[in-house]
Tab-separated table of C-alpha atoms in Angstrom:
chain	number	residue	atom	x	y	z
A	242	MET	CA	24.822	24.443	-21.215
A	243	THR	CA	27.497	22.905	-18.965
A	244	PRO	CA	27.924	19.126	-19.382
A	245	THR	CA	27.499	17.076	-16.195
A	246	LEU	CA	27.192	13.399	-15.393
A	247	GLY	CA	24.301	11.806	-17.225
A	248	LEU	CA	23.338	12.826	-20.754
A	249	THR	CA	23.696	16.322	-22.202
A	250	ALA	CA	22.842	17.594	-25.693
A	251	GLU	CA	23.290	21.120	-26.968
A	252	GLY	CA	22.003	22.654	-30.206
A	253	LEU	CA	21.536	19.381	-32.080
A	254	GLY	CA	20.751	19.654	-35.770
A	255	LYS	CA	20.367	17.064	-38.520
A	256	ARG	CA	19.354	17.640	-42.148
A	257	PHE	CA	18.478	15.122	-44.823
A	258	GLY	CA	18.896	16.252	-48.413
A	259	LYS	CA	20.398	19.453	-49.789
A	260	GLY	CA	19.290	22.864	-50.951
A	261	PRO	CA	15.671	24.064	-50.742
A	262	ASN	CA	14.381	20.484	-50.479
A	263	ALA	CA	16.435	19.669	-47.386
A	264	VAL	CA	14.452	18.428	-44.386
A	265	ARG	CA	15.533	19.407	-40.873
A	266	ALA	CA	14.746	16.183	-39.036
A	267	VAL	CA	16.165	17.556	-35.764
A	268	ASP	CA	16.304	21.311	-35.243
A	269	ALA	CA	18.164	23.086	-32.412
A	270	VAL	CA	17.450	20.476	-29.729
A	271	SER	CA	19.058	20.884	-26.308
A	272	LEU	CA	18.374	18.742	-23.255
A	273	LYS	CA	19.821	17.253	-20.102
A	274	VAL	CA	19.006	13.958	-18.416
A	275	ALA	CA	20.458	13.656	-14.926
A	276	PRO	CA	21.740	10.398	-13.421
A	277	GLY	CA	18.721	8.377	-12.286
A	278	GLU	CA	16.271	10.565	-14.217
A	279	CYS	CA	13.777	9.087	-16.707
A	280	VAL	CA	12.736	11.288	-19.643
A	281	ALA	CA	10.233	10.360	-22.354
A	282	VAL	CA	10.188	12.014	-25.786
A	283	THR	CA	6.741	11.770	-27.339
A	284	GLY	CA	5.157	12.810	-30.609
A	285	PRO	CA	3.670	11.509	-33.876
A	286	SER	CA	5.532	9.362	-36.394
A	287	GLY	CA	7.901	11.435	-38.510
A	288	CYS	CA	8.438	14.186	-35.947
A	289	GLY	CA	12.141	13.309	-35.474
A	290	LYS	CA	12.095	11.167	-32.324
A	291	SER	CA	14.058	8.216	-33.685
A	292	THR	CA	16.536	10.482	-35.477
A	293	LEU	CA	17.120	12.343	-32.221
A	294	LEU	CA	17.771	9.050	-30.448
A	295	SER	CA	20.272	8.028	-33.140
A	296	LEU	CA	22.101	11.347	-32.726
A	297	LEU	CA	22.220	10.955	-28.952
A	298	ALA	CA	23.618	7.430	-29.422
A	299	GLY	CA	26.267	8.589	-31.888
A	300	LEU	CA	24.805	6.328	-34.587
A	301	GLU	CA	24.059	9.312	-36.856
A	302	ARG	CA	26.592	12.091	-37.342
A	303	LEU	CA	25.472	15.537	-36.227
A	304	ASP	CA	25.316	18.482	-38.603
A	305	GLU	CA	25.258	20.853	-35.627
A	306	GLY	CA	25.724	20.732	-31.871
A	307	ASN	CA	27.308	18.201	-29.533
A	308	VAL	CA	26.404	15.364	-27.165
A	309	TRP	CA	28.095	14.461	-23.887
A	310	TRP	CA	27.930	11.035	-22.248
A	311	GLY	CA	28.874	12.026	-18.746
A	312	PRO	CA	31.785	14.482	-19.085
A	313	ASP	CA	32.876	13.258	-22.537
A	314	PRO	CA	31.827	14.977	-25.803
A	315	ILE	CA	31.337	12.720	-28.806
A	316	VAL	CA	31.779	15.188	-31.679
A	317	GLY	CA	35.192	14.816	-33.250
A	318	LEU	CA	35.760	11.243	-32.098
A	319	ALA	CA	36.889	8.715	-34.694
A	320	GLU	CA	34.478	5.830	-35.259
A	321	ALA	CA	36.590	3.344	-33.286
A	322	ALA	CA	36.934	5.687	-30.296
A	323	LEU	CA	33.235	6.503	-30.432
A	324	ALA	CA	32.337	2.800	-30.452
A	325	ARG	CA	34.621	2.108	-27.475
A	326	LEU	CA	33.153	4.971	-25.454
A	327	ARG	CA	29.610	3.895	-26.351
A	328	GLY	CA	30.407	0.367	-25.192
A	329	HIS	CA	31.468	1.680	-21.787
A	330	ARG	CA	28.815	4.355	-21.248
A	331	VAL	CA	25.641	3.673	-23.252
A	332	GLY	CA	22.955	0.989	-23.329
A	333	LEU	CA	20.687	0.818	-26.386
A	334	VAL	CA	17.247	-0.687	-26.966
A	335	PHE	CA	16.086	-0.751	-30.590
A	336	GLN	CA	12.652	-1.334	-32.084
A	337	SER	CA	14.154	-4.172	-34.132
A	338	TYR	CA	15.715	-5.881	-31.052
A	339	ARG	CA	19.057	-6.621	-32.842
A	340	LEU	CA	19.582	-9.908	-31.043
A	341	LEU	CA	22.237	-12.257	-32.427
A	342	PRO	CA	20.224	-15.100	-34.006
A	343	HIS	CA	22.764	-17.878	-33.356
A	344	LEU	CA	22.959	-17.151	-29.608
A	345	SER	CA	20.485	-18.102	-26.891
A	346	ALA	CA	18.662	-15.427	-24.918
A	347	LEU	CA	21.106	-16.043	-22.053
A	348	ASP	CA	24.149	-15.631	-24.291
A	349	ASN	CA	22.710	-12.488	-25.926
A	350	VAL	CA	22.268	-10.862	-22.512
A	351	ALA	CA	25.634	-12.072	-21.173
A	352	LEU	CA	27.585	-10.860	-24.217
A	353	PRO	CA	28.201	-7.232	-23.091
A	354	LEU	CA	29.581	-8.454	-19.761
A	355	GLU	CA	31.669	-11.167	-21.400
A	356	LEU	CA	33.219	-8.582	-23.719
A	357	ALA	CA	34.070	-6.549	-20.608
A	358	GLY	CA	35.738	-9.593	-19.032
A	359	ARG	CA	33.182	-10.103	-16.247
A	360	ALA	CA	33.450	-13.532	-14.627
A	361	ASP	CA	29.827	-13.333	-13.446
A	362	ALA	CA	28.431	-12.555	-16.918
A	363	ARG	CA	26.088	-15.540	-17.206
A	364	ALA	CA	24.885	-15.306	-13.607
A	365	GLN	CA	24.034	-11.631	-14.043
A	366	ALA	CA	22.392	-12.331	-17.397
A	367	LEU	CA	20.202	-15.039	-15.885
A	368	GLU	CA	19.203	-12.726	-13.037
A	369	HIS	CA	18.107	-10.030	-15.501
A	370	LEU	CA	16.197	-12.546	-17.619
A	371	ASP	CA	14.463	-13.742	-14.457
A	372	GLN	CA	13.410	-10.139	-13.718
A	373	MET	CA	11.865	-10.059	-17.202
A	374	GLY	CA	9.962	-13.287	-16.566
A	375	LEU	CA	12.127	-15.228	-19.023
A	376	HIS	CA	14.010	-17.686	-16.810
A	377	ALA	CA	12.379	-20.638	-18.549
A	378	ARG	CA	13.244	-19.233	-21.987
A	379	ALA	CA	16.918	-18.483	-21.275
A	380	LEU	CA	18.301	-21.207	-23.554
A	381	HIS	CA	16.003	-20.444	-26.493
A	382	ARG	CA	17.302	-18.621	-29.567
A	383	PRO	CA	15.546	-15.478	-30.859
A	384	ALA	CA	13.698	-17.379	-33.622
A	385	GLU	CA	12.083	-19.516	-30.920
A	386	LEU	CA	10.806	-16.481	-28.994
A	387	SER	CA	7.775	-14.276	-29.596
A	388	GLY	CA	8.238	-10.613	-30.500
A	389	GLY	CA	7.389	-9.579	-26.956
A	390	GLU	CA	9.877	-12.072	-25.523
A	391	GLN	CA	12.589	-10.811	-27.856
A	392	GLN	CA	11.872	-7.255	-26.709
A	393	ARG	CA	12.276	-8.315	-23.085
A	394	VAL	CA	15.599	-10.005	-23.913
A	395	ALA	CA	16.746	-6.762	-25.557
A	396	LEU	CA	15.759	-4.814	-22.421
A	397	ALA	CA	17.680	-7.249	-20.211
A	398	ARG	CA	20.755	-6.943	-22.439
A	399	ALA	CA	20.640	-3.140	-22.254
A	400	LEU	CA	20.296	-3.140	-18.459
A	401	VAL	CA	22.748	-5.880	-17.515
A	402	ALA	CA	25.890	-3.718	-17.710
A	403	GLU	CA	24.270	-0.896	-15.687
A	404	PRO	CA	25.184	1.795	-18.255
A	405	ALA	CA	25.545	5.482	-17.368
A	406	VAL	CA	23.161	6.374	-20.219
A	407	LEU	CA	20.300	4.247	-21.552
A	408	LEU	CA	18.572	5.146	-24.826
A	409	ALA	CA	15.434	3.237	-25.771
A	410	ASP	CA	13.377	3.393	-28.973
A	411	GLU	CA	9.783	2.231	-28.273
A	412	PRO	CA	11.043	-0.195	-25.587
A	413	THR	CA	7.598	-1.704	-24.940
A	414	GLY	CA	6.260	-1.462	-28.482
A	415	SER	CA	5.884	-5.236	-28.923
A	416	LEU	CA	4.194	-5.858	-25.586
A	417	ASP	CA	0.543	-5.956	-24.550
A	418	SER	CA	-0.624	-3.140	-22.289
A	419	ARG	CA	-0.258	-5.140	-19.063
A	420	ASN	CA	3.315	-6.234	-19.765
A	421	ALA	CA	4.196	-2.835	-21.224
A	422	LYS	CA	3.266	-1.108	-17.984
A	423	ARG	CA	5.031	-3.697	-15.835
A	424	LEU	CA	8.249	-3.671	-17.836
A	425	GLY	CA	8.190	0.094	-18.281
A	426	ALA	CA	8.045	0.435	-14.508
A	427	LEU	CA	10.867	-2.116	-14.144
A	428	LEU	CA	13.005	-0.276	-16.695
A	429	MET	CA	12.589	3.048	-14.923
A	430	ALA	CA	13.080	1.562	-11.451
A	431	SER	CA	16.359	0.033	-12.628
A	432	ALA	CA	17.503	3.364	-14.086
A	433	ARG	CA	16.727	5.175	-10.857
A	434	ARG	CA	18.361	2.494	-8.703
A	435	HIS	CA	21.594	2.445	-10.710
A	436	LYS	CA	21.650	6.221	-11.392
A	437	THR	CA	21.330	5.662	-15.138
A	438	ALA	CA	20.214	8.597	-17.281
A	439	LEU	CA	17.286	7.109	-19.244
A	440	LEU	CA	15.829	8.709	-22.360
A	441	LEU	CA	13.172	6.849	-24.298
A	442	VAL	CA	10.976	7.668	-27.256
A	443	THR	CA	7.455	6.325	-27.247
A	444	HIS	CA	3.963	6.595	-28.689
A	445	ASP	CA	2.525	5.114	-25.494
A	446	PRO	CA	1.057	7.787	-23.177
A	447	ALA	CA	0.880	5.281	-20.297
A	448	LEU	CA	4.627	4.630	-20.563
A	449	ALA	CA	5.420	8.346	-20.873
A	450	ALA	CA	3.346	9.016	-17.747
A	451	LEU	CA	5.731	6.824	-15.728
A	452	ALA	CA	8.699	9.052	-16.590
A	453	ASP	CA	9.915	11.985	-14.509
A	454	ARG	CA	9.486	14.287	-17.511
A	455	SER	CA	7.757	14.042	-20.866
A	456	LEU	CA	9.059	16.179	-23.754
A	457	PRO	CA	6.680	16.493	-26.735
A	458	MET	CA	8.414	16.693	-30.125
A	459	LYS	CA	7.025	18.317	-33.245
A	460	ASP	CA	8.701	19.077	-36.596
A	461	GLY	CA	12.147	18.257	-35.246
A	462	ARG	CA	11.885	20.421	-32.142
A	463	LEU	CA	11.135	19.721	-28.523
A	464	SER	CA	8.037	21.825	-28.068
A	465	GLY	CA	7.738	21.862	-24.295
A	466	ARG	CA	8.042	19.837	-21.149
A	467	ARG	CA	5.758	18.218	-18.640
A	468	SER	CA	6.867	16.995	-15.233
A	469	ARG	CA	5.398	13.905	-13.619
A	470	ALA	CA	2.914	14.834	-10.899
């Protein structure tokens, strides 16, 4: 598999435990996500979806294989170099939101741009919050927001820097079905517009149906593929 722009993974493997009791959480997974392509990984709880996402994000160390963010492989990078490259190339959306509790929604979203030295950080952050329907909540801290509102802030923060690769773990899991569909469509439209390679894991068949491809996962392996009609 030849790495290209976007996201590439080849022969990924991750074991937990040792000896005969070891569990292969991810087993020989290879995939590509092209710039502007949206790919959903689906499957039951415990099948390895979240572990795969952590490997693709460089948050878990691989036992086997390699991952490329654009042309750059991540295996062999020291932690500091890996973190710097991730900051430049990858946007992350977690199930647990990971918002900074002492910052407002606006400051949480602006932070990645401020760290990059962008003079328009707050203006861009406010624009992305407005797209998420949160203009009126911009100055509220996470504790003052509902779970669904916090999820939308996390989505805005991941999108604001227009990353080359976006990895999302149940990005609409805290939303009702109406808002989940609307924000799922917004997330994918943004990825396509900015040529971001988007890979998300989800239990939601309606969200997966919006993607260009859906890859079912079972027992640590991607068991097939389905293209969007």
